[in-house]
Amino acid sequence: GFYADDFYHELILSGQLDTYGVSTNPLLDLFSFLPADGPLRDLVERAGFEPWWIAPNVHINFFRPITALTHLIDHTLWPQIPLLHHAHSILWMCALVWTLKRLYRISGMSGLPLGMALFFFVVDDAHILSVAWLANRNAIVA
């Protein structure tokens, strides 16, 4: 299902922030967690998502248009079916493993060493969060 920042993404992708007078661009604002200024920043402050101790000029706005596009595609095709969103992340991970296999082959690796390198990459627990948490899909895409 959805978890943590996934709900924030759903608010932006579904246009629900329009009811608060905040217009967003999913490709640019999906990873804008502390906008520089404007209505979105005011909403984040009022909702309590901004820590009380943070300086007013601090902003967090990641530029991840390709990943935002993948989330936009998910939301357009399967808005309320998180299982298919997760399947999309798994497909990105498969593409990453295929690309890694090609890279290893170019470097001259083959046979058992190649298989073991790919196996250990796939089962490494550091990749679980990138695949399981939709908002962290950018780690796979990058």
Tab-separated table of C-alpha atoms in Angstrom:
chain	number	residue	atom	x	y	z
A	1	GLY	CA	0.000	0.000	0.000
A	2	PHE	CA	0.874	3.620	0.385
A	3	TYR	CA	3.201	4.789	3.135
A	4	ALA	CA	4.373	8.171	4.476
A	5	ASP	CA	5.353	10.421	1.534
A	6	ASP	CA	3.224	8.322	-0.806
A	7	PHE	CA	0.156	10.051	0.689
A	8	TYR	CA	1.692	13.471	-0.006
A	9	HIS	CA	2.307	12.393	-3.585
A	10	GLU	CA	-1.295	11.263	-3.918
A	11	LEU	CA	-2.510	14.677	-2.709
A	12	ILE	CA	-0.498	16.402	-5.425
A	13	LEU	CA	-1.266	13.910	-8.201
A	14	SER	CA	-5.003	13.867	-7.506
A	15	GLY	CA	-5.251	17.666	-7.342
A	16	GLN	CA	-6.712	17.602	-3.837
A	17	LEU	CA	-4.549	20.562	-2.831
A	18	ASP	CA	-6.597	22.735	-5.203
A	19	THR	CA	-9.310	22.850	-2.532
A	20	TYR	CA	-6.818	24.705	-0.312
A	21	GLY	CA	-6.012	27.223	-3.040
A	22	VAL	CA	-2.741	25.523	-3.920
A	23	SER	CA	-2.107	24.718	-7.559
A	24	THR	CA	0.748	22.299	-8.162
A	25	ASN	CA	2.603	20.892	-11.118
A	26	PRO	CA	3.186	17.175	-10.463
A	27	LEU	CA	6.377	17.072	-12.520
A	28	LEU	CA	7.962	19.912	-10.541
A	29	ASP	CA	6.265	19.817	-7.133
A	30	LEU	CA	6.013	16.096	-6.409
A	31	PHE	CA	9.330	16.093	-4.545
A	32	SER	CA	8.955	19.599	-3.093
A	33	PHE	CA	8.716	18.869	0.630
A	34	LEU	CA	9.514	22.352	1.917
A	35	PRO	CA	8.753	24.745	-0.938
A	36	ALA	CA	10.586	28.058	-1.101
A	37	ASP	CA	7.482	30.213	-0.801
A	38	GLY	CA	3.886	30.571	-1.851
A	39	PRO	CA	0.649	28.810	-0.972
A	40	LEU	CA	2.194	25.333	-0.819
A	41	ARG	CA	4.740	26.483	1.785
A	42	ASP	CA	1.946	28.103	3.813
A	43	LEU	CA	-0.085	24.886	3.671
A	44	VAL	CA	2.905	22.789	4.757
A	45	GLU	CA	3.465	25.141	7.703
A	46	ARG	CA	-0.221	25.170	8.722
A	47	ALA	CA	-0.489	21.375	8.470
A	48	GLY	CA	2.444	20.953	10.834
A	49	PHE	CA	4.771	19.167	8.411
A	50	GLU	CA	7.479	21.748	8.890
A	51	PRO	CA	9.446	21.446	12.137
A	52	TRP	CA	9.058	24.434	14.458
A	53	TRP	CA	12.809	24.894	14.690
A	54	ILE	CA	13.550	25.155	10.975
A	55	ALA	CA	14.706	28.476	9.555
A	56	PRO	CA	12.098	30.174	7.327
A	57	ASN	CA	14.470	30.401	4.348
A	58	VAL	CA	15.193	26.632	4.228
A	59	HIS	CA	13.552	24.798	1.370
A	60	ILE	CA	13.706	21.221	0.137
A	61	ASN	CA	12.753	20.808	-3.506
A	62	PHE	CA	14.271	17.877	-5.378
A	63	PHE	CA	14.248	18.007	-9.185
A	64	ARG	CA	13.200	14.490	-10.205
A	65	PRO	CA	11.055	14.883	-13.322
A	66	ILE	CA	11.562	11.349	-14.671
A	67	THR	CA	10.532	9.733	-11.400
A	68	ALA	CA	7.647	12.191	-11.087
A	69	LEU	CA	6.551	11.128	-14.570
A	70	THR	CA	6.533	7.459	-13.497
A	71	HIS	CA	4.307	8.361	-10.531
A	72	LEU	CA	2.048	10.412	-12.804
A	73	ILE	CA	1.689	7.404	-15.113
A	74	ASP	CA	0.834	5.181	-12.125
A	75	HIS	CA	-1.747	7.646	-10.873
A	76	THR	CA	-3.301	8.050	-14.319
A	77	LEU	CA	-3.535	4.326	-15.091
A	78	TRP	CA	-4.166	2.860	-11.624
A	79	PRO	CA	-5.080	5.666	-9.192
A	80	GLN	CA	-6.208	3.520	-6.263
A	81	ILE	CA	-4.393	0.228	-6.892
A	82	PRO	CA	-1.076	0.458	-5.002
A	83	LEU	CA	-0.233	-3.134	-5.935
A	84	LEU	CA	0.254	-2.044	-9.557
A	85	HIS	CA	2.336	0.944	-8.427
A	86	HIS	CA	4.586	-1.532	-6.633
A	87	ALA	CA	4.692	-3.765	-9.714
A	88	HIS	CA	5.917	-0.723	-11.648
A	89	SER	CA	8.740	-0.264	-9.122
A	90	ILE	CA	9.630	-3.940	-9.460
A	91	LEU	CA	9.821	-3.531	-13.247
A	92	TRP	CA	12.247	-0.620	-12.757
A	93	MET	CA	14.338	-2.863	-10.478
A	94	CYS	CA	14.342	-5.590	-13.134
A	95	ALA	CA	15.534	-3.036	-15.684
A	96	LEU	CA	18.277	-1.994	-13.279
A	97	VAL	CA	19.426	-5.602	-12.796
A	98	TRP	CA	19.390	-6.173	-16.580
A	99	THR	CA	21.481	-3.019	-17.076
A	100	LEU	CA	23.889	-4.146	-14.360
A	101	LYS	CA	24.207	-7.538	-16.051
A	102	ARG	CA	25.130	-5.818	-19.324
A	103	LEU	CA	27.674	-3.644	-17.506
A	104	TYR	CA	29.262	-6.676	-15.858
A	105	ARG	CA	29.395	-8.498	-19.206
A	106	ILE	CA	31.109	-5.518	-20.855
A	107	SER	CA	33.689	-5.571	-18.071
A	108	GLY	CA	34.459	-9.215	-18.911
A	109	MET	CA	32.566	-10.973	-16.130
A	110	SER	CA	30.718	-14.171	-17.016
A	111	GLY	CA	29.558	-17.470	-15.632
A	112	LEU	CA	29.430	-18.092	-11.892
A	113	PRO	CA	30.999	-14.751	-10.853
A	114	LEU	CA	28.430	-12.887	-12.938
A	115	GLY	CA	25.562	-14.897	-11.472
A	116	MET	CA	26.783	-14.428	-7.915
A	117	ALA	CA	27.335	-10.676	-8.387
A	118	LEU	CA	23.794	-10.258	-9.693
A	119	PHE	CA	22.366	-12.498	-6.964
A	120	PHE	CA	24.042	-10.515	-4.186
A	121	PHE	CA	22.939	-7.243	-5.745
A	122	VAL	CA	19.319	-8.409	-5.902
A	123	VAL	CA	19.146	-9.802	-2.362
A	124	ASP	CA	21.000	-6.886	-0.745
A	125	ASP	CA	18.685	-5.466	1.910
A	126	ALA	CA	19.738	-1.923	1.019
A	127	HIS	CA	17.541	-2.170	-2.085
A	128	ILE	CA	14.378	-3.165	-0.236
A	129	LEU	CA	13.414	0.399	0.641
A	130	SER	CA	13.921	1.549	-2.939
A	131	VAL	CA	11.527	-1.079	-4.246
A	132	ALA	CA	9.000	-1.280	-1.409
A	133	TRP	CA	8.485	2.432	-0.743
A	134	LEU	CA	6.921	4.086	-3.771
A	135	ALA	CA	8.177	7.573	-2.909
A	136	ASN	CA	11.728	6.215	-2.996
A	137	ARG	CA	11.471	4.877	-6.553
A	138	ASN	CA	13.845	7.666	-7.581
A	139	ALA	CA	16.751	5.629	-6.172
A	140	ILE	CA	16.073	2.893	-8.732
A	141	VAL	CA	15.407	5.272	-11.612
A	142	ALA	CA	18.602	7.223	-10.940
